[in-house]
Tab-separated table of C-alpha atoms in Angstrom:
chain	number	residue	atom	x	y	z
A	1	MET	CA	32.483	203.724	-67.503
A	2	LYS	CA	32.170	200.580	-69.600
A	3	TRP	CA	29.721	202.345	-71.889
A	4	LEU	CA	32.104	205.188	-72.719
A	5	SER	CA	34.102	203.420	-75.408
A	6	SER	CA	30.986	202.425	-77.350
A	7	LEU	CA	29.642	205.981	-77.233
A	8	VAL	CA	32.956	207.429	-78.421
A	9	GLY	CA	33.103	204.869	-81.225
A	10	ALA	CA	29.611	205.726	-82.378
A	11	ALA	CA	30.419	209.442	-82.350
A	12	LEU	CA	33.593	208.937	-84.384
A	13	LEU	CA	31.704	206.801	-86.891
A	14	ALA	CA	29.106	209.523	-87.340
A	15	LEU	CA	31.824	212.116	-87.896
A	16	CYS	CA	33.553	209.977	-90.517
A	17	LEU	CA	30.415	209.325	-92.555
A	18	PRO	CA	29.715	211.679	-95.438
A	19	GLU	CA	26.509	213.677	-95.057
A	20	SER	CA	24.716	211.687	-97.769
A	21	ALA	CA	25.594	208.397	-96.083
A	22	THR	CA	24.295	209.700	-92.762
A	23	VAL	CA	20.980	210.622	-94.352
A	24	VAL	CA	20.656	207.199	-95.963
A	25	ALA	CA	21.555	205.480	-92.683
A	26	GLN	CA	18.928	207.474	-90.828
A	27	ALA	CA	16.297	206.708	-93.459
A	28	ALA	CA	17.004	202.990	-93.244
A	29	ALA	CA	17.438	202.831	-89.465
A	30	GLN	CA	15.397	200.307	-87.524
A	31	GLU	CA	12.668	201.684	-85.353
A	32	VAL	CA	10.446	200.284	-82.642
A	33	PRO	CA	6.865	200.093	-84.001
A	34	GLN	CA	4.680	202.936	-82.822
A	35	THR	CA	1.332	201.417	-83.779
A	36	ALA	CA	-0.012	197.862	-83.772
A	37	ASP	CA	-0.276	197.739	-87.566
A	38	GLN	CA	3.502	198.265	-87.805
A	39	VAL	CA	4.240	195.065	-85.840
A	40	ALA	CA	5.276	192.275	-88.209
A	41	LYS	CA	3.205	189.098	-88.545
A	42	PRO	CA	3.980	186.111	-90.769
A	43	PRO	CA	4.237	185.633	-93.653
A	44	GLY	CA	6.598	188.443	-94.497
A	45	ASP	CA	9.372	189.579	-96.805
A	46	ILE	CA	12.828	188.954	-95.323
A	47	PRO	CA	15.599	190.742	-97.289
A	48	GLY	CA	17.433	188.292	-99.493
A	49	SER	CA	14.806	185.557	-99.010
A	50	PRO	CA	17.275	183.386	-97.061
A	51	ARG	CA	17.048	179.597	-97.146
A	52	ILE	CA	18.512	177.750	-94.185
A	53	ALA	CA	19.261	174.220	-93.031
A	54	LEU	CA	20.140	172.792	-89.627
A	55	VAL	CA	23.240	170.598	-89.649
A	56	LYS	CA	23.860	168.224	-86.761
A	57	VAL	CA	27.006	168.875	-84.739
A	58	ALA	CA	26.580	166.298	-81.958
A	59	ASP	CA	23.876	164.367	-80.094
A	60	GLY	CA	23.351	162.329	-76.935
A	61	PHE	CA	22.348	165.179	-74.602
A	62	ALA	CA	19.941	164.961	-71.647
A	63	ASP	CA	17.373	167.672	-72.437
A	64	PRO	CA	19.764	170.304	-73.865
A	65	VAL	CA	18.392	173.812	-73.328
A	66	GLY	CA	21.208	176.250	-74.111
A	67	VAL	CA	24.551	176.772	-75.820
A	68	SER	CA	27.552	178.991	-75.130
A	69	THR	CA	31.243	179.414	-75.859
A	70	ALA	CA	34.083	180.544	-73.623
A	71	GLY	CA	35.499	183.093	-76.045
A	72	ASP	CA	38.986	181.763	-75.348
A	73	GLY	CA	39.817	180.567	-78.856
A	74	SER	CA	39.533	176.912	-77.860
A	75	GLY	CA	36.634	176.271	-80.228
A	76	ARG	CA	34.780	174.438	-77.492
A	77	ILE	CA	30.973	174.500	-77.487
A	78	PHE	CA	29.311	174.223	-74.087
A	79	VAL	CA	25.865	172.617	-74.106
A	80	VAL	CA	23.617	173.101	-71.079
A	81	GLU	CA	21.599	170.056	-70.040
A	82	ARG	CA	18.436	170.675	-68.034
A	83	VAL	CA	19.338	167.808	-65.689
A	84	GLY	CA	22.131	169.968	-64.243
A	85	ARG	CA	25.180	169.303	-66.379
A	86	VAL	CA	27.227	171.298	-68.875
A	87	ARG	CA	28.762	169.181	-71.634
A	88	VAL	CA	31.682	170.037	-73.921
A	89	VAL	CA	31.752	169.534	-77.678
A	90	ARG	CA	35.228	169.779	-79.144
A	91	ASP	CA	35.856	169.357	-82.884
A	92	GLY	CA	32.391	167.872	-83.294
A	93	GLN	CA	32.903	165.266	-80.560
A	94	LEU	CA	30.979	165.183	-77.280
A	95	LEU	CA	33.448	164.733	-74.424
A	96	GLU	CA	32.514	161.992	-71.994
A	97	GLU	CA	33.199	163.947	-68.804
A	98	PRO	CA	30.930	166.953	-68.110
A	99	PHE	CA	32.465	170.404	-67.774
A	100	LEU	CA	30.207	170.972	-64.749
A	101	ASP	CA	27.977	168.478	-62.964
A	102	LEU	CA	25.612	170.057	-60.431
A	103	THR	CA	23.999	166.681	-59.825
A	104	SER	CA	27.040	165.601	-57.818
A	105	ILE	CA	28.250	168.642	-55.847
A	106	ASN	CA	25.702	168.197	-53.044
A	107	PRO	CA	26.402	165.201	-50.756
A	108	LEU	CA	22.626	164.679	-50.429
A	109	GLY	CA	22.189	164.487	-54.224
A	110	THR	CA	21.596	166.948	-57.014
A	111	ASP	CA	21.546	170.687	-56.408
A	112	VAL	CA	19.138	171.251	-59.315
A	113	GLN	CA	15.341	171.063	-59.195
A	114	THR	CA	14.047	169.326	-62.345
A	115	GLY	CA	10.637	168.076	-61.230
A	116	PHE	CA	8.821	170.063	-63.927
A	117	VAL	CA	9.862	170.492	-67.551
A	118	GLU	CA	10.352	174.280	-67.100
A	119	GLN	CA	12.789	173.788	-64.229
A	120	GLY	CA	16.446	172.813	-64.244
A	121	LEU	CA	19.781	174.251	-65.322
A	122	PHE	CA	19.023	177.020	-67.823
A	123	SER	CA	22.190	178.735	-68.944
A	124	ILE	CA	25.927	179.263	-68.665
A	125	ALA	CA	27.810	182.510	-69.319
A	126	PHE	CA	31.573	182.936	-69.396
A	127	HIS	CA	33.137	186.077	-68.003
A	128	PRO	CA	34.507	188.387	-70.721
A	129	GLU	CA	37.928	187.919	-69.065
A	130	PHE	CA	37.519	184.150	-68.707
A	131	GLU	CA	40.968	183.456	-70.133
A	132	ARG	CA	42.459	185.529	-67.315
A	133	ASN	CA	40.208	184.813	-64.320
A	134	GLY	CA	38.510	181.490	-65.150
A	135	HIS	CA	35.101	182.730	-63.946
A	136	PHE	CA	31.844	181.420	-65.377
A	137	PHE	CA	28.246	181.764	-64.211
A	138	VAL	CA	25.252	179.434	-64.279
A	139	HIS	CA	21.523	179.956	-63.761
A	140	TYR	CA	19.335	177.168	-62.385
A	141	THR	CA	16.412	176.309	-60.155
A	142	SER	CA	17.685	175.085	-56.797
A	143	LEU	CA	16.397	171.904	-55.169
A	144	PRO	CA	17.641	172.865	-51.664
A	145	PHE	CA	15.977	176.285	-52.037
A	146	ASN	CA	12.632	174.851	-53.191
A	147	GLY	CA	12.994	175.846	-56.849
A	148	ASP	CA	14.317	179.390	-56.356
A	149	ASN	CA	16.456	180.854	-59.121
A	150	MET	CA	20.182	180.736	-58.397
A	151	ILE	CA	22.916	182.638	-60.216
A	152	VAL	CA	26.228	181.111	-59.114
A	153	ARG	CA	29.798	181.863	-60.130
A	154	PHE	CA	32.397	179.103	-60.359
A	155	THR	CA	36.079	179.254	-61.283
A	156	VAL	CA	37.736	176.712	-63.523
A	157	ASP	CA	41.028	175.084	-62.584
A	158	PRO	CA	43.555	176.009	-65.325
A	159	GLU	CA	45.085	172.561	-64.889
A	160	SER	CA	41.734	170.964	-65.777
A	161	PRO	CA	40.098	173.280	-68.356
A	162	ASP	CA	37.523	170.774	-69.627
A	163	ALA	CA	36.118	169.589	-66.294
A	164	VAL	CA	35.332	171.226	-62.950
A	165	THR	CA	35.412	168.644	-60.186
A	166	ALA	CA	32.835	168.596	-57.388
A	167	GLU	CA	35.543	169.680	-54.972
A	168	ARG	CA	36.554	172.597	-57.199
A	169	ALA	CA	32.916	173.602	-57.677
A	170	ASN	CA	32.244	173.732	-53.931
A	171	GLU	CA	35.552	175.457	-53.247
A	172	THR	CA	34.995	178.273	-55.748
A	173	ALA	CA	31.188	178.649	-55.708
A	174	ARG	CA	29.930	182.148	-55.037
A	175	VAL	CA	26.203	182.802	-55.016
A	176	ILE	CA	25.607	185.997	-56.972
A	177	LEU	CA	21.835	186.196	-56.737
A	178	ARG	CA	18.842	184.186	-55.508
A	179	VAL	CA	15.303	184.988	-56.650
A	180	ASP	CA	12.274	183.545	-54.852
A	181	GLN	CA	9.994	181.498	-57.103
A	182	PRO	CA	6.351	180.946	-56.125
A	183	TRP	CA	5.532	178.274	-58.733
A	184	TYR	CA	7.311	175.783	-60.939
A	185	ASN	CA	6.884	177.413	-64.348
A	186	HIS	CA	8.100	180.615	-66.030
A	187	ASN	CA	11.304	180.319	-64.015
A	188	GLY	CA	13.852	180.766	-66.825
A	189	GLY	CA	16.122	181.465	-68.162
A	190	GLN	CA	19.155	182.746	-70.071
A	191	ILE	CA	22.108	184.701	-68.749
A	192	ALA	CA	24.651	186.421	-71.006
A	193	PHE	CA	27.209	189.179	-70.905
A	194	GLY	CA	26.269	192.136	-73.057
A	195	PRO	CA	28.612	194.235	-75.195
A	196	ASP	CA	28.875	196.590	-72.196
A	197	GLY	CA	30.449	193.847	-70.058
A	198	TYR	CA	27.467	193.570	-67.703
A	199	LEU	CA	25.575	190.362	-66.967
A	200	TYR	CA	21.996	190.252	-68.279
A	201	ILE	CA	19.557	187.846	-66.621
A	202	ALA	CA	16.132	186.745	-67.869
A	203	ILE	CA	13.536	185.936	-65.222
A	204	GLY	CA	9.957	184.843	-65.960
A	205	ASP	CA	6.909	186.215	-64.146
A	206	GLY	CA	6.873	183.419	-61.549
A	207	GLY	CA	4.418	181.126	-63.235
A	208	TRP	CA	0.945	179.680	-62.968
A	209	GLU	CA	-0.845	181.472	-65.827
A	210	GLY	CA	-2.073	184.991	-66.412
A	211	ASP	CA	0.492	186.561	-64.048
A	212	PRO	CA	-1.575	186.281	-60.845
A	213	LEU	CA	1.193	188.091	-58.945
A	214	GLU	CA	0.978	190.978	-61.439
A	215	ALA	CA	4.754	190.679	-61.478
A	216	GLY	CA	5.219	191.921	-65.024
A	217	GLN	CA	4.244	195.480	-64.075
A	218	ASP	CA	5.586	195.389	-60.518
A	219	LEU	CA	8.953	197.135	-60.198
A	220	GLY	CA	9.191	195.765	-56.671
A	221	THR	CA	9.988	192.242	-57.865
A	222	MET	CA	12.645	190.776	-60.142
A	223	LEU	CA	10.074	188.455	-61.694
A	224	GLY	CA	8.986	189.210	-65.257
A	225	LYS	CA	12.153	191.189	-65.993
A	226	ILE	CA	15.479	191.438	-67.730
A	227	LEU	CA	18.068	192.304	-65.058
A	228	ARG	CA	21.486	193.889	-65.561
A	229	ILE	CA	24.263	193.672	-62.961
A	230	ASP	CA	27.982	194.369	-62.700
A	231	VAL	CA	29.668	191.213	-61.419
A	232	ASP	CA	33.052	192.954	-61.156
A	233	GLY	CA	32.184	196.101	-59.227
A	234	GLY	CA	30.691	194.786	-56.000
A	235	GLY	CA	33.818	194.550	-53.860
A	236	ASP	CA	32.805	192.376	-50.911
A	237	ARG	CA	29.289	192.172	-52.342
A	238	PRO	CA	28.607	189.705	-55.165
A	239	TYR	CA	27.673	192.448	-57.654
A	240	ALA	CA	27.141	196.154	-58.127
A	241	ILE	CA	24.372	198.088	-59.847
A	242	PRO	CA	25.557	199.736	-63.071
A	243	ASP	CA	25.157	203.510	-62.878
A	244	GLY	CA	23.204	203.479	-66.128
A	245	ASN	CA	20.466	201.133	-64.915
A	246	PRO	CA	17.115	202.927	-65.259
A	247	TYR	CA	16.196	202.414	-61.582
A	248	ALA	CA	19.709	202.459	-60.149
A	249	ASP	CA	18.844	205.052	-57.509
A	250	ALA	CA	15.063	205.319	-57.876
A	251	SER	CA	14.454	203.617	-54.515
A	252	ASP	CA	17.154	205.448	-52.554
A	253	GLU	CA	16.031	206.975	-49.279
A	254	ARG	CA	15.791	210.753	-49.482
A	255	LEU	CA	14.271	213.736	-47.780
A	256	MET	CA	10.724	214.502	-48.836
A	257	ASN	CA	10.309	217.815	-50.629
A	258	LEU	CA	6.928	218.934	-51.906
A	259	PHE	CA	7.916	222.201	-53.557
A	260	GLY	CA	10.311	223.304	-56.261
A	261	ILE	CA	10.518	219.809	-57.751
A	262	THR	CA	9.502	219.181	-61.362
A	263	GLU	CA	7.071	216.463	-62.350
A	264	GLU	CA	9.881	214.752	-64.252
A	265	GLU	CA	11.925	214.574	-61.052
A	266	PHE	CA	8.967	213.228	-59.071
A	267	ALA	CA	8.379	210.574	-61.739
A	268	LYS	CA	11.866	209.172	-61.193
A	269	ILE	CA	11.105	208.272	-57.570
A	270	LYS	CA	10.145	204.574	-57.384
A	271	ILE	CA	10.405	203.640	-53.723
A	272	ARG	CA	9.813	199.893	-54.195
A	273	SER	CA	11.744	199.457	-57.448
A	274	LYS	CA	14.608	196.978	-57.805
A	275	PRO	CA	17.803	198.650	-59.039
A	276	GLU	CA	18.783	195.492	-60.965
A	277	ILE	CA	15.884	195.933	-63.430
A	278	TRP	CA	16.841	196.741	-67.013
A	279	ALA	CA	13.495	196.038	-68.748
A	280	TYR	CA	10.101	194.801	-67.538
A	281	GLY	CA	6.588	193.841	-68.601
A	282	LEU	CA	7.742	190.386	-69.746
A	283	ARG	CA	5.997	187.056	-69.299
A	284	ASN	CA	8.688	184.452	-69.834
A	285	PRO	CA	11.741	185.823	-71.658
A	286	TYR	CA	13.398	182.427	-71.692
A	287	GLN	CA	15.953	183.237	-74.410
A	288	PHE	CA	17.427	186.523	-75.601
A	289	SER	CA	20.227	187.316	-78.034
A	290	PHE	CA	22.652	190.152	-78.626
A	291	ASP	CA	23.441	190.823	-82.279
A	292	PRO	CA	27.229	190.204	-82.497
A	293	ALA	CA	27.486	192.776	-85.289
A	294	ASN	CA	25.904	195.803	-83.612
A	295	GLY	CA	24.932	194.974	-80.016
A	296	ASP	CA	21.159	195.142	-80.505
A	297	LEU	CA	19.150	192.962	-78.135
A	298	PHE	CA	16.331	190.641	-79.221
A	299	ILE	CA	14.042	189.047	-76.623
A	300	ALA	CA	11.836	186.046	-77.413
A	301	ASP	CA	9.022	186.336	-74.865
A	302	VAL	CA	6.995	183.137	-74.525
A	303	GLY	CA	3.287	183.952	-74.839
A	304	GLN	CA	0.177	182.681	-73.110
A	305	ASN	CA	-2.390	180.805	-75.202
A	306	HIS	CA	-2.587	182.633	-78.517
A	307	TRP	CA	0.470	184.752	-79.476
A	308	GLU	CA	4.274	184.766	-79.234
A	309	GLU	CA	6.169	188.060	-79.283
A	310	ILE	CA	9.640	189.213	-80.301
A	311	ASN	CA	10.960	192.369	-78.684
A	312	TRP	CA	13.869	194.435	-79.939
A	313	GLN	CA	16.039	196.864	-78.043
A	314	PRO	CA	18.609	198.915	-79.985
A	315	ALA	CA	22.150	199.030	-78.623
A	316	ARG	CA	21.640	202.732	-77.897
A	317	SER	CA	18.833	201.958	-75.424
A	318	THR	CA	19.171	203.295	-71.899
A	319	GLY	CA	16.829	200.621	-70.529
A	320	GLY	CA	13.529	200.930	-68.728
A	321	GLU	CA	11.373	199.521	-71.518
A	322	ASN	CA	7.975	198.217	-70.421
A	323	TYR	CA	6.866	195.491	-72.841
A	324	GLY	CA	3.311	195.464	-71.564
A	325	TRP	CA	2.665	192.110	-69.888
A	326	SER	CA	0.174	191.407	-68.364
A	327	ILE	CA	-1.860	194.391	-69.535
A	328	LYS	CA	-1.197	193.263	-73.092
A	329	MET	CA	0.309	190.338	-74.996
A	330	GLY	CA	2.192	191.939	-77.859
A	331	THR	CA	-0.425	193.947	-79.751
A	332	HIS	CA	-3.316	192.044	-78.158
A	333	CYS	CA	-5.465	192.553	-75.096
A	334	PHE	CA	-5.107	190.343	-72.075
A	335	PRO	CA	-7.301	188.478	-71.564
A	336	LEU	CA	-7.921	187.899	-75.256
A	337	THR	CA	-11.582	187.192	-75.964
A	338	GLY	CA	-11.930	187.674	-79.707
A	339	PRO	CA	-10.453	189.037	-82.930
A	340	ASN	CA	-11.694	192.623	-82.747
A	341	GLN	CA	-11.041	193.759	-79.213
A	342	ASP	CA	-10.329	197.444	-78.745
A	343	CYS	CA	-6.972	197.414	-76.934
A	344	PRO	CA	-5.590	200.606	-75.432
A	345	GLU	CA	-2.046	201.584	-76.314
A	346	PHE	CA	0.259	200.459	-73.549
A	347	GLY	CA	3.946	199.710	-73.281
A	348	VAL	CA	6.639	199.240	-75.901
A	349	LEU	CA	5.392	197.244	-78.855
A	350	PRO	CA	7.204	194.150	-80.102
A	351	VAL	CA	8.789	194.223	-83.544
A	352	ALA	CA	7.126	190.939	-84.483
A	353	GLU	CA	4.649	188.364	-83.255
A	354	TYR	CA	3.329	185.051	-84.483
A	355	PRO	CA	0.110	183.211	-83.608
A	356	HIS	CA	-0.673	179.879	-82.053
A	357	GLU	CA	-2.707	177.455	-84.120
A	358	VAL	CA	-5.812	179.030	-82.573
A	359	PRO	CA	-5.050	182.792	-82.572
A	360	TYR	CA	-7.996	183.742	-80.376
A	361	PRO	CA	-10.730	181.816	-78.528
A	362	ASP	CA	-13.001	179.792	-80.852
A	363	ALA	CA	-11.044	180.803	-83.963
A	364	GLU	CA	-10.671	178.423	-86.879
A	365	PRO	CA	-7.290	176.644	-86.622
A	366	LEU	CA	-4.583	178.100	-88.846
A	367	GLN	CA	-2.865	176.001	-91.487
A	368	ASP	CA	0.599	177.618	-91.486
A	369	HIS	CA	2.970	180.110	-89.844
A	370	PHE	CA	1.950	179.278	-86.270
A	371	GLY	CA	3.663	177.891	-83.168
A	372	CYS	CA	3.333	177.778	-79.387
A	373	SER	CA	6.556	178.825	-77.656
A	374	ALA	CA	9.245	181.184	-78.987
A	375	GLN	CA	12.814	180.043	-78.285
A	376	GLY	CA	15.390	182.600	-79.392
A	377	LEU	CA	18.346	181.058	-81.221
A	378	GLY	CA	20.553	183.984	-82.221
A	379	VAL	CA	21.225	186.667	-84.822
A	380	ALA	CA	22.765	185.510	-88.117
A	381	ASN	CA	25.232	187.724	-89.996
A	382	TYR	CA	26.607	185.217	-92.511
A	383	GLY	CA	25.577	183.163	-95.544
A	384	GLY	CA	23.689	186.085	-97.084
A	385	MET	CA	21.890	186.838	-93.800
A	386	GLU	CA	22.274	190.227	-92.121
A	387	HIS	CA	20.980	191.074	-88.641
A	388	LEU	CA	18.501	188.204	-89.021
A	389	TYR	CA	17.097	187.072	-85.675
A	390	LEU	CA	16.258	183.368	-85.697
A	391	VAL	CA	13.517	181.965	-83.474
A	392	GLY	CA	12.854	178.240	-83.108
A	393	ASP	CA	9.372	177.219	-82.022
A	394	TRP	CA	9.118	174.523	-79.342
A	395	CYS	CA	5.951	172.878	-80.685
A	396	SER	CA	5.918	173.258	-84.459
A	397	GLY	CA	9.616	172.921	-85.300
A	398	ARG	CA	9.384	176.085	-87.355
A	399	VAL	CA	12.282	178.503	-87.564
A	400	PHE	CA	11.083	182.073	-87.942
A	401	GLY	CA	13.299	184.870	-89.191
A	402	VAL	CA	12.844	188.447	-87.972
A	403	ALA	CA	14.585	191.302	-89.767
A	404	TRP	CA	14.250	194.942	-90.717
A	405	ASN	CA	13.347	195.470	-94.370
A	406	ALA	CA	14.879	198.843	-95.273
A	407	ASP	CA	13.067	199.011	-98.631
A	408	MET	CA	9.732	198.651	-96.867
A	409	GLY	CA	10.801	200.682	-93.827
A	410	ARG	CA	9.393	198.134	-91.402
A	411	TRP	CA	10.076	194.853	-89.619
A	412	GLN	CA	9.249	191.518	-91.219
A	413	ILE	CA	8.824	187.957	-89.909
A	414	ASP	CA	8.577	184.817	-91.990
A	415	THR	CA	8.861	181.048	-91.675
A	416	LEU	CA	12.295	180.047	-92.991
A	417	THR	CA	11.880	176.298	-92.549
A	418	GLN	CA	9.849	173.766	-90.615
A	419	THR	CA	11.726	170.868	-89.063
A	420	SER	CA	10.752	167.903	-86.907
A	421	LEU	CA	12.751	169.344	-84.002
A	422	GLN	CA	11.468	170.572	-80.659
A	423	PHE	CA	13.623	173.653	-80.126
A	424	THR	CA	14.663	174.579	-76.591
A	425	GLY	CA	17.293	177.264	-77.116
A	426	GLY	CA	20.323	178.453	-78.988
A	427	GLY	CA	23.524	180.433	-78.923
A	428	TYR	CA	26.664	181.097	-80.947
A	429	ASP	CA	29.806	179.328	-82.040
A	430	GLU	CA	33.029	181.293	-81.625
A	431	ASP	CA	32.804	182.528	-85.210
A	432	GLY	CA	29.280	183.895	-84.734
A	433	THR	CA	27.437	180.969	-86.319
A	434	VAL	CA	24.022	180.456	-84.734
A	435	LEU	CA	23.591	177.154	-82.896
A	436	ALA	CA	20.396	175.459	-81.761
A	437	VAL	CA	19.485	172.619	-79.427
A	438	ASN	CA	16.428	170.421	-79.249
A	439	CYS	CA	14.942	168.068	-76.704
A	440	VAL	CA	12.173	165.476	-76.732
A	441	CYS	CA	10.449	166.745	-73.616
A	442	PHE	CA	6.884	167.935	-74.088
A	443	TYR	CA	4.715	168.488	-70.995
A	444	LEU	CA	2.438	165.477	-71.328
A	445	THR	CA	5.211	163.076	-72.331
A	446	ASP	CA	8.049	164.363	-70.157
A	447	ALA	CA	9.718	161.471	-68.331
A	448	GLY	CA	12.458	163.670	-66.875
A	449	PRO	CA	15.770	164.739	-68.398
A	450	GLN	CA	17.450	161.421	-67.653
A	451	GLU	CA	14.684	159.324	-69.206
A	452	ASN	CA	13.622	161.417	-72.212
A	453	PRO	CA	15.101	160.467	-75.594
A	454	PRO	CA	18.394	162.305	-76.173
A	455	GLY	CA	18.536	165.728	-77.777
A	456	ALA	CA	21.060	167.216	-80.178
A	457	LEU	CA	23.145	170.265	-81.102
A	458	TRP	CA	22.660	171.875	-84.529
A	459	ARG	CA	24.394	174.526	-86.607
A	460	VAL	CA	22.229	176.925	-88.640
A	461	MET	CA	23.647	177.288	-92.134
A	462	ALA	CA	22.685	178.784	-95.453
A	463	ALA	CA	21.065	175.916	-97.364
A	464	ASP	CA	23.476	176.191	-100.298
A	465	ASN	CA	26.535	175.949	-97.992
A	466	VAL	CA	25.691	172.603	-96.368
A	467	PRO	CA	28.518	170.033	-96.759
A	468	GLN	CA	27.574	167.078	-98.922
A	469	ASP	CA	27.996	164.451	-96.200
A	470	ALA	CA	26.347	166.459	-93.402
A	471	GLU	CA	23.367	165.184	-91.416
A	472	VAL	CA	20.568	167.703	-91.842
A	473	ALA	CA	17.471	168.051	-89.671
A	474	THR	CA	14.402	166.403	-91.155
A	475	THR	CA	12.218	168.972	-92.864
A	476	VAL	CA	8.467	168.822	-92.460
A	477	GLN	CA	7.895	171.718	-94.822
A	478	THR	CA	10.353	173.272	-97.256
A	479	VAL	CA	9.931	177.004	-97.521
A	480	GLU	CA	10.851	178.391	-100.932
């Protein structure tokens, strides 16, 4: 019933709007692109032409890959380190003692597998009732379980709110979910509670390249999916399946009936489907973001060799979206062989995509507006920015903005700035400000999270609001 209040609120809002306002709202409403030519590509026209800067909050992190807050009014920022620790930043200062240290809870050593740069501790999410129950959840690749994904719940000691001891971690640990991983890449990533109170989990397609398991389209595996679970409704079980999940009962055993059943009813039977699945057809949805202002969901899906895609799911969605991988990569065929392939329509289109330096095999290298790995940062609703999804690219240091342009009636994507940073993820401060983290951890130079140069935490601000004495990320290219 967690969805009921949002539906009632939306209905009341519609009733209160004058008829003219309703018409205008409908005319300006965002829509999922229906054809490939409606999918935004850079450069574009972002409403308000926002200019941004990244202001350093703190540094000294071991491969930071994610950011979260507890929502308890403490103002603390929790930075996830790939090595297996969660660090606390309070009033701009990095606390010496970790909030959680998974490298020390196992008497044989670390509990976190970090042998490859795409493995490690990915994310932390605090229960919506954290102030009352002290529960928080982490997602990581497990060393004892040979790199499998682990979602584990811990409970903080109210007498020690800034640090969970190894004893407390082992005492309160509850494994919520384990997902088998065949290879060491595309394992991520983020977990977060949605506006509906359910836990959303991003899981890549299992790795290697080209989805050899065909996991993206396989409803019988959790790989290549966004999952949605109810961590409060399971009773003795670690979680329940929300009634509104698109495949909540699709695999239930039932009597076979050949007659008097409509095709629509037959189509709902998916004997091998996983009831946890919320959306599928994803390659490596390492970071996703809910818009704090309206509950819309943006998914930055890391692409293969030539294109990165940004998917959008309105808050009114009932789930079940198929984003096309590995039949397609965004608007493009897979495998991509050239610029003019005739690709069949398949799956839900992204709202935006941006190319790699070489957008298709043997193409001339691009000079601008390209990247290699989309890392979602968050949705900005401040400093002149409205519903602006920010994406940091891991290779180029570019920050792309994705937004609906109501005057044009279509989505737009543009480069907002290009920094010298290697973005690995983002999140929000308690006031809704978008935060970003960077590492120095590229594949060919990765020395491991303990040996790589330290990364940092950044706040995304409107360029004209930056304090005079602030340390701002070095800009490679200023976008006017």
